[in-house]
Each structure stands twice: as C-alpha cells, then as structure tokens.
GROMACS .gro file of N, CA and C in nm:
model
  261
    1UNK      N    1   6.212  -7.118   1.372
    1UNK     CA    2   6.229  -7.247   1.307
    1UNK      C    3   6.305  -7.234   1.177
    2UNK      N    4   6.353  -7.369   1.097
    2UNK     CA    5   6.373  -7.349   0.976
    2UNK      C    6   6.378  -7.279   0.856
    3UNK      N    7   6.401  -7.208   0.833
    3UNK     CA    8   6.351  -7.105   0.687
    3UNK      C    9   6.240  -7.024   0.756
    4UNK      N   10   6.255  -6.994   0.873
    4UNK     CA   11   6.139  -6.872   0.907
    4UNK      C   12   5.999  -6.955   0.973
    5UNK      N   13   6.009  -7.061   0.968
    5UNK     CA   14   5.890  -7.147   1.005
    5UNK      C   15   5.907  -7.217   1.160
    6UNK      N   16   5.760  -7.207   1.215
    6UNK     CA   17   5.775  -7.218   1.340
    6UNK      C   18   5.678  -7.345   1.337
    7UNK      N   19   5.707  -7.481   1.448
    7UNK     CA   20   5.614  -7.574   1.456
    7UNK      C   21   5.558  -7.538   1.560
    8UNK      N   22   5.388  -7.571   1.564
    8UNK     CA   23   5.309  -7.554   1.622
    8UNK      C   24   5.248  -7.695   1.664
    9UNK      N   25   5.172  -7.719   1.781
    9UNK     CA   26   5.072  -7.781   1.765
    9UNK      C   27   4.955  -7.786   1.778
   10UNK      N   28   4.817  -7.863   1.717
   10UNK     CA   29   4.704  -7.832   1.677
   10UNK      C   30   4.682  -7.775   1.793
   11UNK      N   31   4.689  -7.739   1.939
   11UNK     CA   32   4.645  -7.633   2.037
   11UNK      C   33   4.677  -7.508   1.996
   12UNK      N   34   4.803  -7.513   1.978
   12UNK     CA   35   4.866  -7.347   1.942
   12UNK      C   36   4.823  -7.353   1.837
   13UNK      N   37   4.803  -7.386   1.716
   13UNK     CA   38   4.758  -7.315   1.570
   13UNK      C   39   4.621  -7.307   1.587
   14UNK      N   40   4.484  -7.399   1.649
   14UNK     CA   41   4.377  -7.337   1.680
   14UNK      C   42   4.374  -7.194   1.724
   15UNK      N   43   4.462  -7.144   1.817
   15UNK     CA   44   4.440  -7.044   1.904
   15UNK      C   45   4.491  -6.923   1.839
   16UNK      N   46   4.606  -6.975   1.752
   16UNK     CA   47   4.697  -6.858   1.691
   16UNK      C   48   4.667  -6.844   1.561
   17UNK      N   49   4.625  -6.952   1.499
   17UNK     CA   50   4.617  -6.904   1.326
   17UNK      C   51   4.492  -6.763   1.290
   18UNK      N   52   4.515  -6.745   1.219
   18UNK     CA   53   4.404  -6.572   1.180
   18UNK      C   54   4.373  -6.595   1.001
   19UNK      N   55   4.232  -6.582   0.959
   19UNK     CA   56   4.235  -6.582   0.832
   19UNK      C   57   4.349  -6.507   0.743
   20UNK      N   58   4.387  -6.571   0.613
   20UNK     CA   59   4.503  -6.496   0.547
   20UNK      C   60   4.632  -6.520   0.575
   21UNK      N   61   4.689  -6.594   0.702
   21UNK     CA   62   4.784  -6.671   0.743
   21UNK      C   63   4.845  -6.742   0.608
   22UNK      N   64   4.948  -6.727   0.640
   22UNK     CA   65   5.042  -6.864   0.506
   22UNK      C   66   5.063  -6.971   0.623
   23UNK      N   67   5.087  -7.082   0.621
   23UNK     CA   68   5.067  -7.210   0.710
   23UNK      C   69   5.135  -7.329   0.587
   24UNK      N   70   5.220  -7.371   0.659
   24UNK     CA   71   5.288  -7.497   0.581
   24UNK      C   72   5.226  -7.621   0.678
   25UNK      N   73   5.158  -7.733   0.584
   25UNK     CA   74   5.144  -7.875   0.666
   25UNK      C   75   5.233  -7.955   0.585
   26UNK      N   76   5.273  -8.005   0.712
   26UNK     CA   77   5.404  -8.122   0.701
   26UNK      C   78   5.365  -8.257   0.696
   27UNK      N   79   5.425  -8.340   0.640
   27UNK     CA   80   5.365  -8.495   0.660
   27UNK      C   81   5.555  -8.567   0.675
   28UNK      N   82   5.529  -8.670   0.742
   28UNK     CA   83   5.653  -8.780   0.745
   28UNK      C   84   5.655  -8.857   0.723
   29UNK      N   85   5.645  -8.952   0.667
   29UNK     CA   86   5.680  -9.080   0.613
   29UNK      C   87   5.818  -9.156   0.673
   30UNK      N   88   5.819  -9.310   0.702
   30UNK     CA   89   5.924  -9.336   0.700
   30UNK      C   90   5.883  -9.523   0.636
   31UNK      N   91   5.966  -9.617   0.580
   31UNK     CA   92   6.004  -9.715   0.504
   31UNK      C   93   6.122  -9.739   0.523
   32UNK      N   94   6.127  -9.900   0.570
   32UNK     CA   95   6.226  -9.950   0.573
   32UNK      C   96   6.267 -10.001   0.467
   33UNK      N   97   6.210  -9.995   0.312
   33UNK     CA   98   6.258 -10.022   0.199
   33UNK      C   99   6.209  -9.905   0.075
   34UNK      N  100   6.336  -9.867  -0.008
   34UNK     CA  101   6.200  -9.788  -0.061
   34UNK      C  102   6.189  -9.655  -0.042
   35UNK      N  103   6.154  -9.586  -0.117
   35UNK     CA  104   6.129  -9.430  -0.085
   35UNK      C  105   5.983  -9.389  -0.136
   36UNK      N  106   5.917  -9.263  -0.063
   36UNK     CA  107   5.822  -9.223  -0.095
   36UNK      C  108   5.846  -9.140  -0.212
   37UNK      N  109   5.752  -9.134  -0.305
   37UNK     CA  110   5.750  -9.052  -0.448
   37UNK      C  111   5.682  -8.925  -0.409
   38UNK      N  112   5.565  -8.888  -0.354
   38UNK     CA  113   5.493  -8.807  -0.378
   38UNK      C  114   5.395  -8.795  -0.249
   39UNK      N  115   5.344  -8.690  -0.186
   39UNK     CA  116   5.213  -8.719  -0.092
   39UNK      C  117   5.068  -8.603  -0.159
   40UNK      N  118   4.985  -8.618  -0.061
   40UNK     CA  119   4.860  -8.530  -0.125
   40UNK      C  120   4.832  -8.532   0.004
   41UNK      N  121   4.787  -8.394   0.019
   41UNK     CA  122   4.682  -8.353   0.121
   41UNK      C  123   4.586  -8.304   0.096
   42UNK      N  124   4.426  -8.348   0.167
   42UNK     CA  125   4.322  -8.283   0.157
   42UNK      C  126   4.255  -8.212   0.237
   43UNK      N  127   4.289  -8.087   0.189
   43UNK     CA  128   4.210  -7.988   0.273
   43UNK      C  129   4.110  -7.868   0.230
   44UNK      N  130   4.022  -7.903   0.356
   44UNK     CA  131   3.864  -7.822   0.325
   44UNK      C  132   3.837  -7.881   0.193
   45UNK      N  133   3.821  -7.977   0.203
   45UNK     CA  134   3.740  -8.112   0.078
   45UNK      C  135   3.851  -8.035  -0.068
   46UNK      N  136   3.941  -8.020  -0.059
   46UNK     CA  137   4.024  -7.980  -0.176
   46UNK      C  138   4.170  -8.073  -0.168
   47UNK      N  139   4.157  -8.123  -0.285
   47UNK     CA  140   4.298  -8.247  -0.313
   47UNK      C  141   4.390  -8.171  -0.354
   48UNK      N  142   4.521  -8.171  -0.287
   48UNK     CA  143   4.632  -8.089  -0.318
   48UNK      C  144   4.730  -8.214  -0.335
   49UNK      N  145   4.800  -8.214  -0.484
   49UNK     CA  146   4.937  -8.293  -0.515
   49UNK      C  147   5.006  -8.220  -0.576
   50UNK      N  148   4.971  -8.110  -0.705
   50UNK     CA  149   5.052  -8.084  -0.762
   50UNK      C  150   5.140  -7.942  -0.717
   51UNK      N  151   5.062  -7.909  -0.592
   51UNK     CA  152   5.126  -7.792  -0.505
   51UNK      C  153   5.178  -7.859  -0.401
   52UNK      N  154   5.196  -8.035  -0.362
   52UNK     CA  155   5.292  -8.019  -0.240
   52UNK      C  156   5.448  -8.054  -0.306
   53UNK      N  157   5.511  -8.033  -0.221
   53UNK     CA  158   5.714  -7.968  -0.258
   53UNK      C  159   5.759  -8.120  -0.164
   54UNK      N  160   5.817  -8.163  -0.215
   54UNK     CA  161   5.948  -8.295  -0.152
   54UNK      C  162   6.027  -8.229  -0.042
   55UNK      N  163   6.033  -8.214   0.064
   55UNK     CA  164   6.165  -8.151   0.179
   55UNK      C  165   6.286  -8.236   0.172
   56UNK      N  166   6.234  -8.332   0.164
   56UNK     CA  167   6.350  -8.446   0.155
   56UNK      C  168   6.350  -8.607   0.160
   57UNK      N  169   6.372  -8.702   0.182
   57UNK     CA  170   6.346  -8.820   0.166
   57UNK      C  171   6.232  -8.864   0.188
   58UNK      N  172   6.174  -8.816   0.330
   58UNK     CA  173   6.099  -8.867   0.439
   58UNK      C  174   5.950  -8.773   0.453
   59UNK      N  175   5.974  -8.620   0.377
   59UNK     CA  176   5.930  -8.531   0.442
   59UNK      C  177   5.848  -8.443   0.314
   60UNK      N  178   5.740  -8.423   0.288
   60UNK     CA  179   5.677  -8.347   0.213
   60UNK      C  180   5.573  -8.241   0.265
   61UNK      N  181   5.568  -8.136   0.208
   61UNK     CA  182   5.501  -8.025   0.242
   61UNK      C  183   5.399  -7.973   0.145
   62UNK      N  184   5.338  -7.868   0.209
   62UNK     CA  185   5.199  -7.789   0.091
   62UNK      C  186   5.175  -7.653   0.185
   63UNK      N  187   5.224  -7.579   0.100
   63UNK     CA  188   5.224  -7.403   0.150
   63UNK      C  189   5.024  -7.396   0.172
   64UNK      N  190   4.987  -7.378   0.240
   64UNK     CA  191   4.826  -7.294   0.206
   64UNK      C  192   4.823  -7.175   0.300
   65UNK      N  193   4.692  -7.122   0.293
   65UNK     CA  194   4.651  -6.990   0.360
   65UNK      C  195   4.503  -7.017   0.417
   66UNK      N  196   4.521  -6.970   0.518
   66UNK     CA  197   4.412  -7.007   0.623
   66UNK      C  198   4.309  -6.907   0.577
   67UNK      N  199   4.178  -7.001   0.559
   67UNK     CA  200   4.045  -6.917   0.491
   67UNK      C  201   4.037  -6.852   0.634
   68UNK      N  202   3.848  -6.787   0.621
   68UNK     CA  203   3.759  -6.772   0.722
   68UNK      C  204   3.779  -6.865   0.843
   69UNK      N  205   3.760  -6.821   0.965
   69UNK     CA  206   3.796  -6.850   1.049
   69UNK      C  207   3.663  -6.972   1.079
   70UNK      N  208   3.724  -7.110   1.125
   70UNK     CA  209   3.618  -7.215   1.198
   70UNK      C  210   3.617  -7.269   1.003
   71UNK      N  211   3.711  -7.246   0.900
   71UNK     CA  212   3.664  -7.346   0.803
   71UNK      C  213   3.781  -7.378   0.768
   72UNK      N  214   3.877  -7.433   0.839
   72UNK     CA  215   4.014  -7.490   0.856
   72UNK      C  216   4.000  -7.635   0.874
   73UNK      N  217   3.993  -7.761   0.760
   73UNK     CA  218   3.997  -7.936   0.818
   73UNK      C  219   4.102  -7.970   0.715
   74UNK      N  220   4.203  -8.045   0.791
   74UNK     CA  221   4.312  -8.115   0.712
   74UNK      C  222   4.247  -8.277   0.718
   75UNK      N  223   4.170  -8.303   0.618
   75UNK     CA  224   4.100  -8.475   0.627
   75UNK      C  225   4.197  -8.557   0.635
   76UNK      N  226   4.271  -8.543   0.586
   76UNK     CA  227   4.383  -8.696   0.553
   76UNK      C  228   4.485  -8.652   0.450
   77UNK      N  229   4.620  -8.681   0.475
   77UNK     CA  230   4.734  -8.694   0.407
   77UNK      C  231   4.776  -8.827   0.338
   78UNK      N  232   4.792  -8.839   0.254
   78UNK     CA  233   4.821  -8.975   0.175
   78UNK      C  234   4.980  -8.990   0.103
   79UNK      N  235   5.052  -9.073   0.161
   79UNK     CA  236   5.186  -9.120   0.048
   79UNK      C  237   5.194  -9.212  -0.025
   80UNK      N  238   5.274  -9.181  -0.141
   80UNK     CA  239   5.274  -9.260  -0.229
   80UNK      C  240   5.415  -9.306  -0.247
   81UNK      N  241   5.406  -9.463  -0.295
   81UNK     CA  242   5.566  -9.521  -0.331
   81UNK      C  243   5.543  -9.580  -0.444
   82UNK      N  244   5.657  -9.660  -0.495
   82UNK     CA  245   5.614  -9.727  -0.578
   82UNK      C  246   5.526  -9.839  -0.618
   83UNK      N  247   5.460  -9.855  -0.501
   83UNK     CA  248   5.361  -9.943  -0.517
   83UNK      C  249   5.195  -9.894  -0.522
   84UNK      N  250   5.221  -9.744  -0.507
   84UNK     CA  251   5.110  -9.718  -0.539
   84UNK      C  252   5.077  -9.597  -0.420
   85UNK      N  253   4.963  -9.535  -0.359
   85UNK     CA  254   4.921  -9.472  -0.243
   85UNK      C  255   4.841  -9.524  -0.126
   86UNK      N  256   4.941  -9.506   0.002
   86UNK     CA  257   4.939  -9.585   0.095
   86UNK      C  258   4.870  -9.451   0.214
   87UNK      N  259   4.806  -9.482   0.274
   87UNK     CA  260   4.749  -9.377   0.369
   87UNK      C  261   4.788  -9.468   0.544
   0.00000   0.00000   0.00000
C-alpha cells in the first residue's frame, strides 16, 4: 500500500494484528460544502486529537500500537468543521 501501509479489513486485522504492531486508523469524511478541520478517535476509552495527522482534504489518520491481545476497541471517530463536531 501507500507509504508501506497495507489496508486491511476488521476480519484480516482481527486475525493478523499481534501486540506491539504500529496500525494506522483511517477515517473519511466527505461535505458537499466546507471542509473538515480536525477528527478524534477513541480508542480503548483514550481520546486521541492531538496525535491524529490531516492526509488530506477528506482523510485523517492516528498512528497507534496494538496493546495486549483481546484489548483492541476503536469506540467512535468524530469530525469536526466549522460548525463544530459532527459524528
């Protein structure tokens, strides 16, 4: 994939991820007016904003590393525009 990165989906990364893993989650956004500013992801009850990176218009990311195995939950991704944070 891209810069060394391979997409998976939640079948294959259940089966394949291993504690200590680096793992990028992706989010997309799209607006027909308007651009997204910023997103947050929460994972394993931990709020991540100021570690996720802009890819590009549409597209924001957050590098993490896969704990202990069976304590891996991505709760919810949230974007934000200028009107505020929209889930």
């Amino acid at each position: 994939g891209a810069g060394g990165w391979t997409t998976k989906t939640d079948a294959e990364f259940a089966v394949q991820a291993r504690p200590g893993d680096g793992v990028r989650f992706v989010c997309t956004g799209h607006k027909t007016q308007g651009t997204f500013t910023k997103s947050a992801f929460f994972i394993n009850n931990v709020l991540h904003v100021d570690d996720v990176v802009k890819l590009n218009e549409n597209q924001f990311a957050v590098e993490y590393t896969v704990p202990a195995a069976g304590q891996l939950e991505v709760e919810s991704v949230l974007l934000h525009d200028t009107k505020g944070w929209v889930d």
